[in-house]
PDB file of C-alpha atoms and ligand atoms in Angstrom:
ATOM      1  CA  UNK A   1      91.291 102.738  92.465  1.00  0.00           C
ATOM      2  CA  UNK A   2      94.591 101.995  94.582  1.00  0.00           C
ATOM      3  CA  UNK A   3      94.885 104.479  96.994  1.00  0.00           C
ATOM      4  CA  UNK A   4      98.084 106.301  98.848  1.00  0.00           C
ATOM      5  CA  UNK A   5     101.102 108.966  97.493  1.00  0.00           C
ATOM      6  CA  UNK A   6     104.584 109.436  98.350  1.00  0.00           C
ATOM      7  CA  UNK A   7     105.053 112.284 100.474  1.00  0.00           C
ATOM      8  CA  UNK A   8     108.537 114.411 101.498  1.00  0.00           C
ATOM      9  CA  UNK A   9     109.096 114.988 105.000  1.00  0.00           C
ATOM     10  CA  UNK A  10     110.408 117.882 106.980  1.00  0.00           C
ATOM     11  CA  UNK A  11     113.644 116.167 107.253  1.00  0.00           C
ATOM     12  CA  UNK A  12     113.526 115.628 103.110  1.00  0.00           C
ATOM     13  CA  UNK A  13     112.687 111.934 103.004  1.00  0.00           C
ATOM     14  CA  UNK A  14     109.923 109.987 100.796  1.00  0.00           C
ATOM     15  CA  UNK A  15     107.682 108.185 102.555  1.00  0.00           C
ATOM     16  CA  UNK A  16     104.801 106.582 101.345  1.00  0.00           C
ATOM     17  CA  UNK A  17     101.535 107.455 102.753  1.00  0.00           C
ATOM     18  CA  UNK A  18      98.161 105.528 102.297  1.00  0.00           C
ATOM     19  CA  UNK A  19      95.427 107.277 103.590  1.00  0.00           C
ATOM     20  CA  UNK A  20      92.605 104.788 102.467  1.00  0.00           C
ATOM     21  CA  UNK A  21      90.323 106.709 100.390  1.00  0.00           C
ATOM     22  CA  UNK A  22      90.932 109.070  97.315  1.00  0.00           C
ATOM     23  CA  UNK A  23      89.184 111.744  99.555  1.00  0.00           C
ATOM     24  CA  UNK A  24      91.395 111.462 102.435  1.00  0.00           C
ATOM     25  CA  UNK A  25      94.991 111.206 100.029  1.00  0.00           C
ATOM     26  CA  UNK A  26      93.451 114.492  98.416  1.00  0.00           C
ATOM     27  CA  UNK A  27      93.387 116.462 101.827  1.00  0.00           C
ATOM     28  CA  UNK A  28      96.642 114.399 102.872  1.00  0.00           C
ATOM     29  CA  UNK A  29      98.470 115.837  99.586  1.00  0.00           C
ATOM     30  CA  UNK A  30     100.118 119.031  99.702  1.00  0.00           C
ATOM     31  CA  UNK A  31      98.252 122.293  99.337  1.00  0.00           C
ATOM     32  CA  UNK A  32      98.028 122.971  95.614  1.00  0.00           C
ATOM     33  CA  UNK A  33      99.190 126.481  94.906  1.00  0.00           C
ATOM     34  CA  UNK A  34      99.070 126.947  90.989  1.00  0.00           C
ATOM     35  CA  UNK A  35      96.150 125.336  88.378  1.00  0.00           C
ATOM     36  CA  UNK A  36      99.353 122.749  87.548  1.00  0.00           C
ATOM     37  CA  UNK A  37      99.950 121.410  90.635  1.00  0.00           C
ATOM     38  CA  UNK A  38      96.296 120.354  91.216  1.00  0.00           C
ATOM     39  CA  UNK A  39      96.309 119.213  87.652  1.00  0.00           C
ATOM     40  CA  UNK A  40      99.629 117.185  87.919  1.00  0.00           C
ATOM     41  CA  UNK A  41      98.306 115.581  91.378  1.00  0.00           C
ATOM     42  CA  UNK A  42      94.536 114.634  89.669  1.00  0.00           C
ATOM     43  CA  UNK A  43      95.650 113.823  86.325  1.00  0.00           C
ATOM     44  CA  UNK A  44      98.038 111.085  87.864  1.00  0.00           C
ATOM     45  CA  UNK A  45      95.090 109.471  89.523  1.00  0.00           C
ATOM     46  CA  UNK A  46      92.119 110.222  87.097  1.00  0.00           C
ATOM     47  CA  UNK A  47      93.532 109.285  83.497  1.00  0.00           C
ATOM     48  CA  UNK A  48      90.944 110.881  81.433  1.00  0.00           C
ATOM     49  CA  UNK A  49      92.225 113.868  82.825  1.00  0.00           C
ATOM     50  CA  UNK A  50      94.303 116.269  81.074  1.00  0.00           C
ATOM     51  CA  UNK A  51      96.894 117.865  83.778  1.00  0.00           C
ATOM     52  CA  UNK A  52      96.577 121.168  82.245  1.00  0.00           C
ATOM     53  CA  UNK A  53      93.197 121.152  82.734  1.00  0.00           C
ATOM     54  CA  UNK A  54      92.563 122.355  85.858  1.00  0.00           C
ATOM     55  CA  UNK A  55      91.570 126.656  85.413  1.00  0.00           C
ATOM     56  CA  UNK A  56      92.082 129.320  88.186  1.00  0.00           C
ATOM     57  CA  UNK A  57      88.017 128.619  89.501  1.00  0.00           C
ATOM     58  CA  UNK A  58      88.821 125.199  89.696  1.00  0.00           C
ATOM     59  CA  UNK A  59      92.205 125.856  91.847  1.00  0.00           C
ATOM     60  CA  UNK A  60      90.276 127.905  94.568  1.00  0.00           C
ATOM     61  CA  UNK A  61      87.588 125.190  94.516  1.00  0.00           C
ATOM     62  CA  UNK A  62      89.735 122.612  94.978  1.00  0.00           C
ATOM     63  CA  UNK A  63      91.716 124.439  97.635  1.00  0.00           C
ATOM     64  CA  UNK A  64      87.991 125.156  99.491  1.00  0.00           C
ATOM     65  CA  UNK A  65      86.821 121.088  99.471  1.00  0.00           C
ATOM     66  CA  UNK A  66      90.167 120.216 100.440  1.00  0.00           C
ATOM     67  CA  UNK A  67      89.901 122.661 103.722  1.00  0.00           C
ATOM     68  CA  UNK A  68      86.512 121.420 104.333  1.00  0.00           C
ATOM     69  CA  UNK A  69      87.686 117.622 104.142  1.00  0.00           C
ATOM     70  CA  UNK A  70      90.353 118.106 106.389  1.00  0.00           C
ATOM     71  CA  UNK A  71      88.347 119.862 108.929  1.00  0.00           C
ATOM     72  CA  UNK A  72      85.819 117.207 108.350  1.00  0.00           C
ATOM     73  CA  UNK A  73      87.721 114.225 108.749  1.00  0.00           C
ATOM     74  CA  UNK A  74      89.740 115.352 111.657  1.00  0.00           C
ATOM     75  CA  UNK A  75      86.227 116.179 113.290  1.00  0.00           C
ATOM     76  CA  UNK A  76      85.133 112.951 112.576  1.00  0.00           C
ATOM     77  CA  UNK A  77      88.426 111.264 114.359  1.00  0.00           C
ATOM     78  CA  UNK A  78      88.051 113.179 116.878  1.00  0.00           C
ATOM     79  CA  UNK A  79      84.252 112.429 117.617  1.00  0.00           C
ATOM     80  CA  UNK A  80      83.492 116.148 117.562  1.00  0.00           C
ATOM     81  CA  UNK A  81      80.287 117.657 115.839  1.00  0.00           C
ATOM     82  CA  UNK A  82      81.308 118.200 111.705  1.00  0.00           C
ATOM     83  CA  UNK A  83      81.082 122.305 111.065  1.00  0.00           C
ATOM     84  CA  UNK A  84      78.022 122.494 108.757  1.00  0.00           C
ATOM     85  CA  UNK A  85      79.651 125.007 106.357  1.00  0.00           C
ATOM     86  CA  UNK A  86      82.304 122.296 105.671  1.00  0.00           C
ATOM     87  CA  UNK A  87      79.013 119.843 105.446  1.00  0.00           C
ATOM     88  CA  UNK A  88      77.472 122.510 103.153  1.00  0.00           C
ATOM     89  CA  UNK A  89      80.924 123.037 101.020  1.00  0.00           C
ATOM     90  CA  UNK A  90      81.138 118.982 100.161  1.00  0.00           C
ATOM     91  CA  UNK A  91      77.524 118.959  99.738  1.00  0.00           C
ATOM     92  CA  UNK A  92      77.610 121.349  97.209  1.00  0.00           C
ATOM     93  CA  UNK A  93      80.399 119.931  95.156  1.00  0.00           C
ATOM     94  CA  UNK A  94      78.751 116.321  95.370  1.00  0.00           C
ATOM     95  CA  UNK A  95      75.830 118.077  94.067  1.00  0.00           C
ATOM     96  CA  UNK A  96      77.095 118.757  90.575  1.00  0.00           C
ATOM     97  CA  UNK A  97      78.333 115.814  87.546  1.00  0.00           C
ATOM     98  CA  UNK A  98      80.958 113.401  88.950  1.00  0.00           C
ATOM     99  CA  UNK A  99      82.518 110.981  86.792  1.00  0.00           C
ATOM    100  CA  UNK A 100      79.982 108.912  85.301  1.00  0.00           C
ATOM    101  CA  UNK A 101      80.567 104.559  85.592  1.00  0.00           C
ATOM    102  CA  UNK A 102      81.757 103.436  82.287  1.00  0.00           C
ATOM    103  CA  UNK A 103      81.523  99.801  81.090  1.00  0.00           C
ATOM    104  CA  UNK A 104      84.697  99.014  78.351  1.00  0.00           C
ATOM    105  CA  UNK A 105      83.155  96.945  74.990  1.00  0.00           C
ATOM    106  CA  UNK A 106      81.363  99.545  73.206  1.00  0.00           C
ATOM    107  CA  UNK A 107      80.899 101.521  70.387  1.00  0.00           C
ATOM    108  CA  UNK A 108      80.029 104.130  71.017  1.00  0.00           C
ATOM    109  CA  UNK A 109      81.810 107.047  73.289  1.00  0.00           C
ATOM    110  CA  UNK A 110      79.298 107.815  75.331  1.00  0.00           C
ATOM    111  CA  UNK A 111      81.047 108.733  78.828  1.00  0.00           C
ATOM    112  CA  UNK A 112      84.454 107.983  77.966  1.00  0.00           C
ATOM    113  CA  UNK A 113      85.295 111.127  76.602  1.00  0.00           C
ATOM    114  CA  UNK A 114      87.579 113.428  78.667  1.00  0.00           C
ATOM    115  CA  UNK A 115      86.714 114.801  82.096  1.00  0.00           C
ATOM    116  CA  UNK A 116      86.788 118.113  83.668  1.00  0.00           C
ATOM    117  CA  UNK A 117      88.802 119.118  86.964  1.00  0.00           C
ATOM    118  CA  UNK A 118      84.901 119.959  88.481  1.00  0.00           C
ATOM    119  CA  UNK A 119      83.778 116.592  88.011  1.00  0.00           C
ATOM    120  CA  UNK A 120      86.509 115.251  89.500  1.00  0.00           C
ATOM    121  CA  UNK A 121      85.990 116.875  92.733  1.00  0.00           C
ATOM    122  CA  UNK A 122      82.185 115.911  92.643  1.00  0.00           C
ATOM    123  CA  UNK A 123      83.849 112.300  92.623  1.00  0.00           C
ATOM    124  CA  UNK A 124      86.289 113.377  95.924  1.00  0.00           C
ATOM    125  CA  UNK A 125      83.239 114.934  97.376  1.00  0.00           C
ATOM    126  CA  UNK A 126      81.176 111.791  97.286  1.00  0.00           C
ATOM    127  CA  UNK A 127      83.798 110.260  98.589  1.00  0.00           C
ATOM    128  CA  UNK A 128      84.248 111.684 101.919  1.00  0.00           C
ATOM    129  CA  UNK A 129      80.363 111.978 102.120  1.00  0.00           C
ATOM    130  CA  UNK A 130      79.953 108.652 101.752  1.00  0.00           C
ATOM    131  CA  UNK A 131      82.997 107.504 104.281  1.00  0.00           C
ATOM    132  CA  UNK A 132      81.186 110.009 106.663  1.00  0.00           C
ATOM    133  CA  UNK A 133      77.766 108.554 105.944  1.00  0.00           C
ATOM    134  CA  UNK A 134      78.629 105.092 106.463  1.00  0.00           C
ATOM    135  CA  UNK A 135      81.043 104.199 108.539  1.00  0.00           C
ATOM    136  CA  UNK A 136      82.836 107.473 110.370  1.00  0.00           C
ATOM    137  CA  UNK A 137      84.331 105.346 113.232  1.00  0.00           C
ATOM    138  CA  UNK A 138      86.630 104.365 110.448  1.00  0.00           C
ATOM    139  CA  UNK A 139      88.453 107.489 110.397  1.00  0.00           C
ATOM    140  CA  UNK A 140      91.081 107.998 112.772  1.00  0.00           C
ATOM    141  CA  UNK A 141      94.737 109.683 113.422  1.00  0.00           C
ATOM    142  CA  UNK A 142      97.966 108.327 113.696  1.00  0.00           C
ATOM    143  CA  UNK A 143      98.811 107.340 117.377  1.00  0.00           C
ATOM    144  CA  UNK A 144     102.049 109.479 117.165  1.00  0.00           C
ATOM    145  CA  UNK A 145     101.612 112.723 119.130  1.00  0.00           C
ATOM    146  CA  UNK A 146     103.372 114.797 116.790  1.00  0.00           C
ATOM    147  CA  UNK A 147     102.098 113.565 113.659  1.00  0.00           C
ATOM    148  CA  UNK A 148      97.810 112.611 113.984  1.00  0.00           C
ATOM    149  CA  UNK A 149      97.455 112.289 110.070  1.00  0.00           C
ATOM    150  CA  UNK A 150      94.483 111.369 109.557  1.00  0.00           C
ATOM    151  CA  UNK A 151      93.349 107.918 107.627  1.00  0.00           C
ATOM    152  CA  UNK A 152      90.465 105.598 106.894  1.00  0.00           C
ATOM    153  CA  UNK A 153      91.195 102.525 108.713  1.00  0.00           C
ATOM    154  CA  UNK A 154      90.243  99.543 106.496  1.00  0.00           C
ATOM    155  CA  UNK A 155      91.846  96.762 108.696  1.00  0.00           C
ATOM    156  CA  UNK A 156      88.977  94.145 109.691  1.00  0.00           C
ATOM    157  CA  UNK A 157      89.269  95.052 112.969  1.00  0.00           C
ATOM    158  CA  UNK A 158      89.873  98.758 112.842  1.00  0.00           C
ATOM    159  CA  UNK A 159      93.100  98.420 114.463  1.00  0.00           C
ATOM    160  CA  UNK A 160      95.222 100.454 112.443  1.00  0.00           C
ATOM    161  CA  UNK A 161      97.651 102.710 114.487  1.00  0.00           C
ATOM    162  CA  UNK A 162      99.757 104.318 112.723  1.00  0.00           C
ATOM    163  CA  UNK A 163      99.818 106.677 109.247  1.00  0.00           C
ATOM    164  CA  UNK A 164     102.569 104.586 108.090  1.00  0.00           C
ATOM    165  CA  UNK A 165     104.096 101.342 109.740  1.00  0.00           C
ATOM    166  CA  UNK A 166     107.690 102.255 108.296  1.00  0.00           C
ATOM    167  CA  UNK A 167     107.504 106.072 109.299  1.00  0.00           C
ATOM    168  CA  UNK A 168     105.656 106.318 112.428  1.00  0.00           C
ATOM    169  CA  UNK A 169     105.297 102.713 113.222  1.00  0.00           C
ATOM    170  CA  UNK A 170     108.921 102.165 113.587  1.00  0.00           C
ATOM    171  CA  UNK A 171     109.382 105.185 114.996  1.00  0.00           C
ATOM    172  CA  UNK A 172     107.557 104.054 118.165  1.00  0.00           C
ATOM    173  CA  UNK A 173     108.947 100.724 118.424  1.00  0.00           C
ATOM    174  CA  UNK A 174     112.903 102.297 118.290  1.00  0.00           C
ATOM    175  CA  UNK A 175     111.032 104.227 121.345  1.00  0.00           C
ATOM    176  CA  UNK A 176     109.827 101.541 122.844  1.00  0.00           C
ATOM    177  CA  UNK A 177     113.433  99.662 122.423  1.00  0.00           C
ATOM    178  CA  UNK A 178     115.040 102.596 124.025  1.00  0.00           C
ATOM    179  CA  UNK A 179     113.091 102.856 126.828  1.00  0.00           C
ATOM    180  CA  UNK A 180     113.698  98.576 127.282  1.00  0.00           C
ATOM    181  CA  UNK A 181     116.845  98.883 127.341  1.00  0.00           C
ATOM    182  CA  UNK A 182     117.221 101.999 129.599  1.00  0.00           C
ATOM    183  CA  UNK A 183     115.367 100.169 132.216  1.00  0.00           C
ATOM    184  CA  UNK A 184     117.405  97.126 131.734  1.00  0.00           C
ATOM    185  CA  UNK A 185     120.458  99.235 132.507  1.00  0.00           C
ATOM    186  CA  UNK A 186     119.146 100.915 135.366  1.00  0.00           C
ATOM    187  CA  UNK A 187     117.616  97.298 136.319  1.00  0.00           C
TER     188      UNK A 187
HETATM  189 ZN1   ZN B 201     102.052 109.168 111.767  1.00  0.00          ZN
END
C-alpha cells in the first residue's frame, strides 16, 4: 500500500505529507470528529471498505488508537520510555481480526468479502506494533522546530530530515539563503 495524504495548512495550503507507514498517516491525519470522516479517510485507503461504515463505537475507538499512536510514536522519536496504557490500547486492538491476506484467482469468496471499520484498525494497530517492534530508530520528527511531525524514515541511511522536502525542506534552505546573504552584506 502507497503511503502519504494531502494535508491543509494553517495558512490554507495543500501539502502533501508522507509519513511512511499507514499507522503513522492515520495519527498524522486530522482528528476524525463524526463516524463519516473516519469512514471517508479509511474507505479511501482500504477499498473493501464501505465509507459509511464506520458506527459511533468504532469513532471513539478509532479516536483512542490514534491518541495512543501518536503518543507512541513521538515517544519512540524521542527515545523516551512508550506509556504502557498506550502499549496496552494498540495491543488490544491488534488483538482482535485484521484484514485477512487474500490471493486474487479464485472461486470462491472466502476473505474477499467486505470489511469492517474494527478490522481495519487491528490492521493500523499491527502496524505501529510492528514498526515499534522492529526497527523504532526509524521513527523520527521533522528537523523544523516548529513543526516535529513525526515519520518513519525509510531512506537507506535513515537520513531523512524533514516531514516534507517542499514544505519544511525548503523552508530551511530559504533560511539558510537568508542568513548567506545577510552575512555577505555585512561581510
Ligand atoms: Zn516539517
Amino acid at each position: 500500500m502507497s503511503t502519504g495524504q494531502w494535508l491543509i495548512a494553517p495558512e490554507g495550503t495543500t501539502w502533501f505529507f508522507d509519513a511512511g507507514a499507514e499507522s503513522l498517516d492515520f495519527a498524522a491525519a486530522p482528528e476524525p470528529v463524526h463516524g463519516r470522516d473516519l469512514g471517508e479517510w479509511l474507505a479511501a485507503r482500504y477499498e473493501r471498505l464501505d465509507a459509511t461504515e464506520a458506527s459511533e463505537r468504532d469513532l471513539t475507538d478509532a479516536r483512542g488508537l490514534r491518541a495512543a499512536i501518536t503518543r507512541l510514536s513521538i515517544a519512540a522519536a524521542d527515545q523516551e520510555s512508550l506509556g504502557p496504557d498506550d502499549v496496552d490500547t494498540v495491543n488490544l486492538f491488534g488483538a482482535t481480526p485484521d484484514i485477512p491476506p487474500t490471493l486474487a484467482g479464485g472461486r470462491r469468496q472466502a476473505g474477499a468479502g467486505r470489511l469492517r471499520t474494527g478490522q481495519v484498525l487491528s490492521t493500523l494497530a499491527r502496524d505501529i506494533i510492528a514498526i515499534l517492534s522492529v526497527e523504532p530508530e526509524r521513527i523520527r520528527r521533522c528537523d523544523a522546530e516548529d513543526c516535529r511531525r513525526v515519520f518513519r524514515d525509510e531512506s537507506r541511511t535513515v537520513n531523512r530530515r524533514w516531514c516534507s522536502m517542499q514544505r519544511c525542506g525548503n523552508r530551511a534552505k530559504v533560511r539558510a539563503h537568508r542568513a548567506r546573504a545577510a552575512q555577505a552584506l555585512a561581510g
